[in-house]
Every structure is written in C-alpha cells, then in structure tokens.
C-alpha cells in the first residue's frame, strides 16, 4: 500500500481483493446490493479513509 503524487496524476495503491475493484462490484448488473450492503461498504470506505 502507498501513494504517489505527481503533477500529472495522484495514485493510491491498495491491496488486491479477490472480487476485483469496488467500481466493478458496484456496477455489475447481475449483483444488486441492498441498503444494508451499501451502508456497510460506505462505512468500510470511510473507516479506511479515516485511518
């Protein structure tokens, strides 16, 4: 894990996850997410950003 700030772009390096990226998981049409799952993801993301 790490980060890099260059003039052209900002890059954040995170761990490799089995299910792929959060973007792909959220945009899959065959896997609807109920409100509990969405809130759990939001809480996990906010906790990670706070860390």
mmCIF file of N, CA and C in Angstrom:
data_model
loop_
_atom_site.group_PDB
_atom_site.id
_atom_site.type_symbol
_atom_site.label_atom_id
_atom_site.label_comp_id
_atom_site.label_asym_id
_atom_site.label_seq_id
_atom_site.Cartn_x
_atom_site.Cartn_y
_atom_site.Cartn_z
ATOM 1 N N UNK A 1 0.839 -1.177 0.000
ATOM 2 C CA UNK A 1 0.000 0.000 0.000
ATOM 3 C C UNK A 1 0.882 1.237 0.000
ATOM 4 N N UNK A 2 0.410 2.273 -0.634
ATOM 5 C CA UNK A 2 1.168 3.505 -0.693
ATOM 6 C C UNK A 2 0.473 4.534 -1.553
ATOM 7 N N UNK A 3 1.126 5.645 -1.789
ATOM 8 C CA UNK A 3 0.575 6.716 -2.613
ATOM 9 C C UNK A 3 1.711 7.427 -3.340
ATOM 10 N N UNK A 4 1.355 8.065 -4.445
ATOM 11 C CA UNK A 4 2.317 8.821 -5.224
ATOM 12 C C UNK A 4 1.626 10.075 -5.746
ATOM 13 N N UNK A 5 2.241 11.214 -5.543
ATOM 14 C CA UNK A 5 1.681 12.477 -6.036
ATOM 15 C C UNK A 5 2.620 13.047 -7.100
ATOM 16 N N UNK A 6 2.187 12.980 -8.345
ATOM 17 C CA UNK A 6 2.939 13.556 -9.449
ATOM 18 C C UNK A 6 2.105 14.683 -10.046
ATOM 19 N N UNK A 7 2.705 15.504 -10.845
ATOM 20 C CA UNK A 7 1.970 16.606 -11.448
ATOM 21 C C UNK A 7 0.825 16.105 -12.323
ATOM 22 N N UNK A 8 1.048 15.007 -13.029
ATOM 23 C CA UNK A 8 0.043 14.502 -13.970
ATOM 24 C C UNK A 8 -1.126 13.814 -13.272
ATOM 25 N N UNK A 9 -0.847 13.105 -12.161
ATOM 26 C CA UNK A 9 -1.899 12.327 -11.512
ATOM 27 C C UNK A 9 -1.546 11.992 -10.076
ATOM 28 N N UNK A 10 -2.576 11.660 -9.323
ATOM 29 C CA UNK A 10 -2.409 11.187 -7.955
ATOM 30 C C UNK A 10 -2.785 9.711 -7.951
ATOM 31 N N UNK A 11 -1.941 8.864 -7.363
ATOM 32 C CA UNK A 11 -2.158 7.416 -7.389
ATOM 33 C C UNK A 11 -2.191 6.894 -5.957
ATOM 34 N N UNK A 12 -3.187 6.065 -5.667
ATOM 35 C CA UNK A 12 -3.256 5.378 -4.384
ATOM 36 C C UNK A 12 -3.168 3.888 -4.661
ATOM 37 N N UNK A 13 -2.239 3.209 -4.021
ATOM 38 C CA UNK A 13 -2.046 1.773 -4.201
ATOM 39 C C UNK A 13 -2.659 1.064 -2.995
ATOM 40 N N UNK A 14 -3.576 0.130 -3.264
ATOM 41 C CA UNK A 14 -4.244 -0.603 -2.190
ATOM 42 C C UNK A 14 -4.010 -2.094 -2.366
ATOM 43 N N UNK A 15 -4.569 -2.873 -1.481
ATOM 44 C CA UNK A 15 -4.391 -4.318 -1.550
ATOM 45 C C UNK A 15 -5.217 -4.935 -2.671
ATOM 46 N N UNK A 16 -4.807 -6.100 -3.146
ATOM 47 C CA UNK A 16 -5.513 -6.832 -4.191
ATOM 48 C C UNK A 16 -6.645 -7.642 -3.551
ATOM 49 N N UNK A 17 -7.854 -7.487 -4.058
ATOM 50 C CA UNK A 17 -9.015 -8.176 -3.494
ATOM 51 C C UNK A 17 -9.504 -9.254 -4.457
ATOM 52 N N UNK A 18 -10.007 -10.356 -3.919
ATOM 53 C CA UNK A 18 -10.458 -11.489 -4.725
ATOM 54 C C UNK A 18 -11.596 -11.139 -5.680
ATOM 55 N N UNK A 19 -12.525 -10.300 -5.248
ATOM 56 C CA UNK A 19 -13.703 -9.977 -6.068
ATOM 57 C C UNK A 19 -13.445 -8.848 -7.056
ATOM 58 N N UNK A 20 -12.249 -8.311 -7.101
ATOM 59 C CA UNK A 20 -11.943 -7.229 -8.020
ATOM 60 C C UNK A 20 -12.156 -5.868 -7.369
ATOM 61 N N UNK A 21 -12.273 -4.847 -8.186
ATOM 62 C CA UNK A 21 -12.385 -3.490 -7.667
ATOM 63 C C UNK A 21 -13.794 -3.191 -7.156
ATOM 64 N N UNK A 22 -13.884 -2.193 -6.293
ATOM 65 C CA UNK A 22 -15.180 -1.752 -5.789
ATOM 66 C C UNK A 22 -16.028 -1.216 -6.931
ATOM 67 N N UNK A 23 -15.411 -0.522 -7.878
ATOM 68 C CA UNK A 23 -16.138 0.014 -9.033
ATOM 69 C C UNK A 23 -16.849 -1.102 -9.794
ATOM 70 N N UNK A 24 -16.125 -2.190 -10.079
ATOM 71 C CA UNK A 24 -16.732 -3.301 -10.811
ATOM 72 C C UNK A 24 -17.859 -3.952 -10.020
ATOM 73 N N UNK A 25 -17.651 -4.112 -8.705
ATOM 74 C CA UNK A 25 -18.681 -4.718 -7.866
ATOM 75 C C UNK A 25 -19.941 -3.869 -7.850
ATOM 76 N N UNK A 26 -19.788 -2.557 -7.744
ATOM 77 C CA UNK A 26 -20.952 -1.672 -7.680
ATOM 78 C C UNK A 26 -21.678 -1.565 -9.013
ATOM 79 N N UNK A 27 -20.985 -1.772 -10.126
ATOM 80 C CA UNK A 27 -21.598 -1.591 -11.443
ATOM 81 C C UNK A 27 -22.007 -2.881 -12.131
ATOM 82 N N UNK A 28 -21.901 -4.005 -11.460
ATOM 83 C CA UNK A 28 -22.377 -5.273 -12.039
ATOM 84 C C UNK A 28 -23.901 -5.278 -12.001
ATOM 85 N N UNK A 29 -24.519 -5.553 -13.129
ATOM 86 C CA UNK A 29 -25.980 -5.546 -13.173
ATOM 87 C C UNK A 29 -26.576 -6.827 -12.589
ATOM 88 N N UNK A 30 -25.788 -7.904 -12.522
ATOM 89 C CA UNK A 30 -26.330 -9.178 -12.028
ATOM 90 C C UNK A 30 -26.194 -9.335 -10.519
ATOM 91 N N UNK A 31 -25.692 -8.324 -9.825
ATOM 92 C CA UNK A 31 -25.472 -8.422 -8.391
ATOM 93 C C UNK A 31 -26.037 -7.181 -7.690
ATOM 94 N N UNK A 32 -27.369 -7.153 -7.486
ATOM 95 C CA UNK A 32 -27.956 -5.983 -6.833
ATOM 96 C C UNK A 32 -27.531 -5.918 -5.354
ATOM 97 N N UNK A 33 -27.338 -4.717 -4.867
ATOM 98 C CA UNK A 33 -26.924 -4.518 -3.486
ATOM 99 C C UNK A 33 -28.069 -3.896 -2.693
ATOM 100 N N UNK A 34 -28.444 -4.543 -1.605
ATOM 101 C CA UNK A 34 -29.490 -3.976 -0.762
ATOM 102 C C UNK A 34 -28.908 -2.842 0.081
ATOM 103 N N UNK A 35 -29.766 -2.129 0.792
ATOM 104 C CA UNK A 35 -29.341 -0.945 1.535
ATOM 105 C C UNK A 35 -28.341 -1.293 2.644
ATOM 106 N N UNK A 36 -28.494 -2.450 3.282
ATOM 107 C CA UNK A 36 -27.539 -2.856 4.331
ATOM 108 C C UNK A 36 -26.139 -3.026 3.761
ATOM 109 N N UNK A 37 -26.052 -3.668 2.601
ATOM 110 C CA UNK A 37 -24.754 -3.905 1.965
ATOM 111 C C UNK A 37 -24.121 -2.576 1.535
ATOM 112 N N UNK A 38 -24.940 -1.675 0.988
ATOM 113 C CA UNK A 38 -24.435 -0.367 0.562
ATOM 114 C C UNK A 38 -23.900 0.431 1.751
ATOM 115 N N UNK A 39 -24.632 0.406 2.856
ATOM 116 C CA UNK A 39 -24.188 1.124 4.050
ATOM 117 C C UNK A 39 -22.909 0.521 4.611
ATOM 118 N N UNK A 40 -22.812 -0.795 4.576
ATOM 119 C CA UNK A 40 -21.609 -1.468 5.059
ATOM 120 C C UNK A 40 -20.387 -1.060 4.234
ATOM 121 N N UNK A 41 -20.544 -1.013 2.917
ATOM 122 C CA UNK A 41 -19.462 -0.594 2.030
ATOM 123 C C UNK A 41 -19.072 0.850 2.328
ATOM 124 N N UNK A 42 -20.074 1.721 2.495
ATOM 125 C CA UNK A 42 -19.799 3.135 2.778
ATOM 126 C C UNK A 42 -19.050 3.294 4.105
ATOM 127 N N UNK A 43 -19.462 2.537 5.118
ATOM 128 C CA UNK A 43 -18.777 2.604 6.409
ATOM 129 C C UNK A 43 -17.339 2.101 6.305
ATOM 130 N N UNK A 44 -17.135 1.003 5.593
ATOM 131 C CA UNK A 44 -15.788 0.461 5.420
ATOM 132 C C UNK A 44 -14.874 1.441 4.687
ATOM 133 N N UNK A 45 -15.411 2.092 3.661
ATOM 134 C CA UNK A 45 -14.622 3.062 2.899
ATOM 135 C C UNK A 45 -14.269 4.255 3.797
ATOM 136 N N UNK A 46 -15.246 4.753 4.557
ATOM 137 C CA UNK A 46 -14.980 5.912 5.417
ATOM 138 C C UNK A 46 -13.981 5.555 6.527
ATOM 139 N N UNK A 47 -14.073 4.355 7.071
ATOM 140 C CA UNK A 47 -13.099 3.932 8.082
ATOM 141 C C UNK A 47 -11.687 3.850 7.491
ATOM 142 N N UNK A 48 -11.603 3.329 6.282
ATOM 143 C CA UNK A 48 -10.300 3.245 5.625
ATOM 144 C C UNK A 48 -9.722 4.623 5.338
ATOM 145 N N UNK A 49 -10.557 5.556 4.913
ATOM 146 C CA UNK A 49 -10.088 6.907 4.655
ATOM 147 C C UNK A 49 -9.673 7.591 5.953
ATOM 148 N N UNK A 50 -10.386 7.313 7.040
ATOM 149 C CA UNK A 50 -10.056 7.904 8.324
ATOM 150 C C UNK A 50 -8.725 7.379 8.846
ATOM 151 N N UNK A 51 -8.440 6.119 8.573
ATOM 152 C CA UNK A 51 -7.190 5.504 9.020
ATOM 153 C C UNK A 51 -6.005 6.185 8.378
#
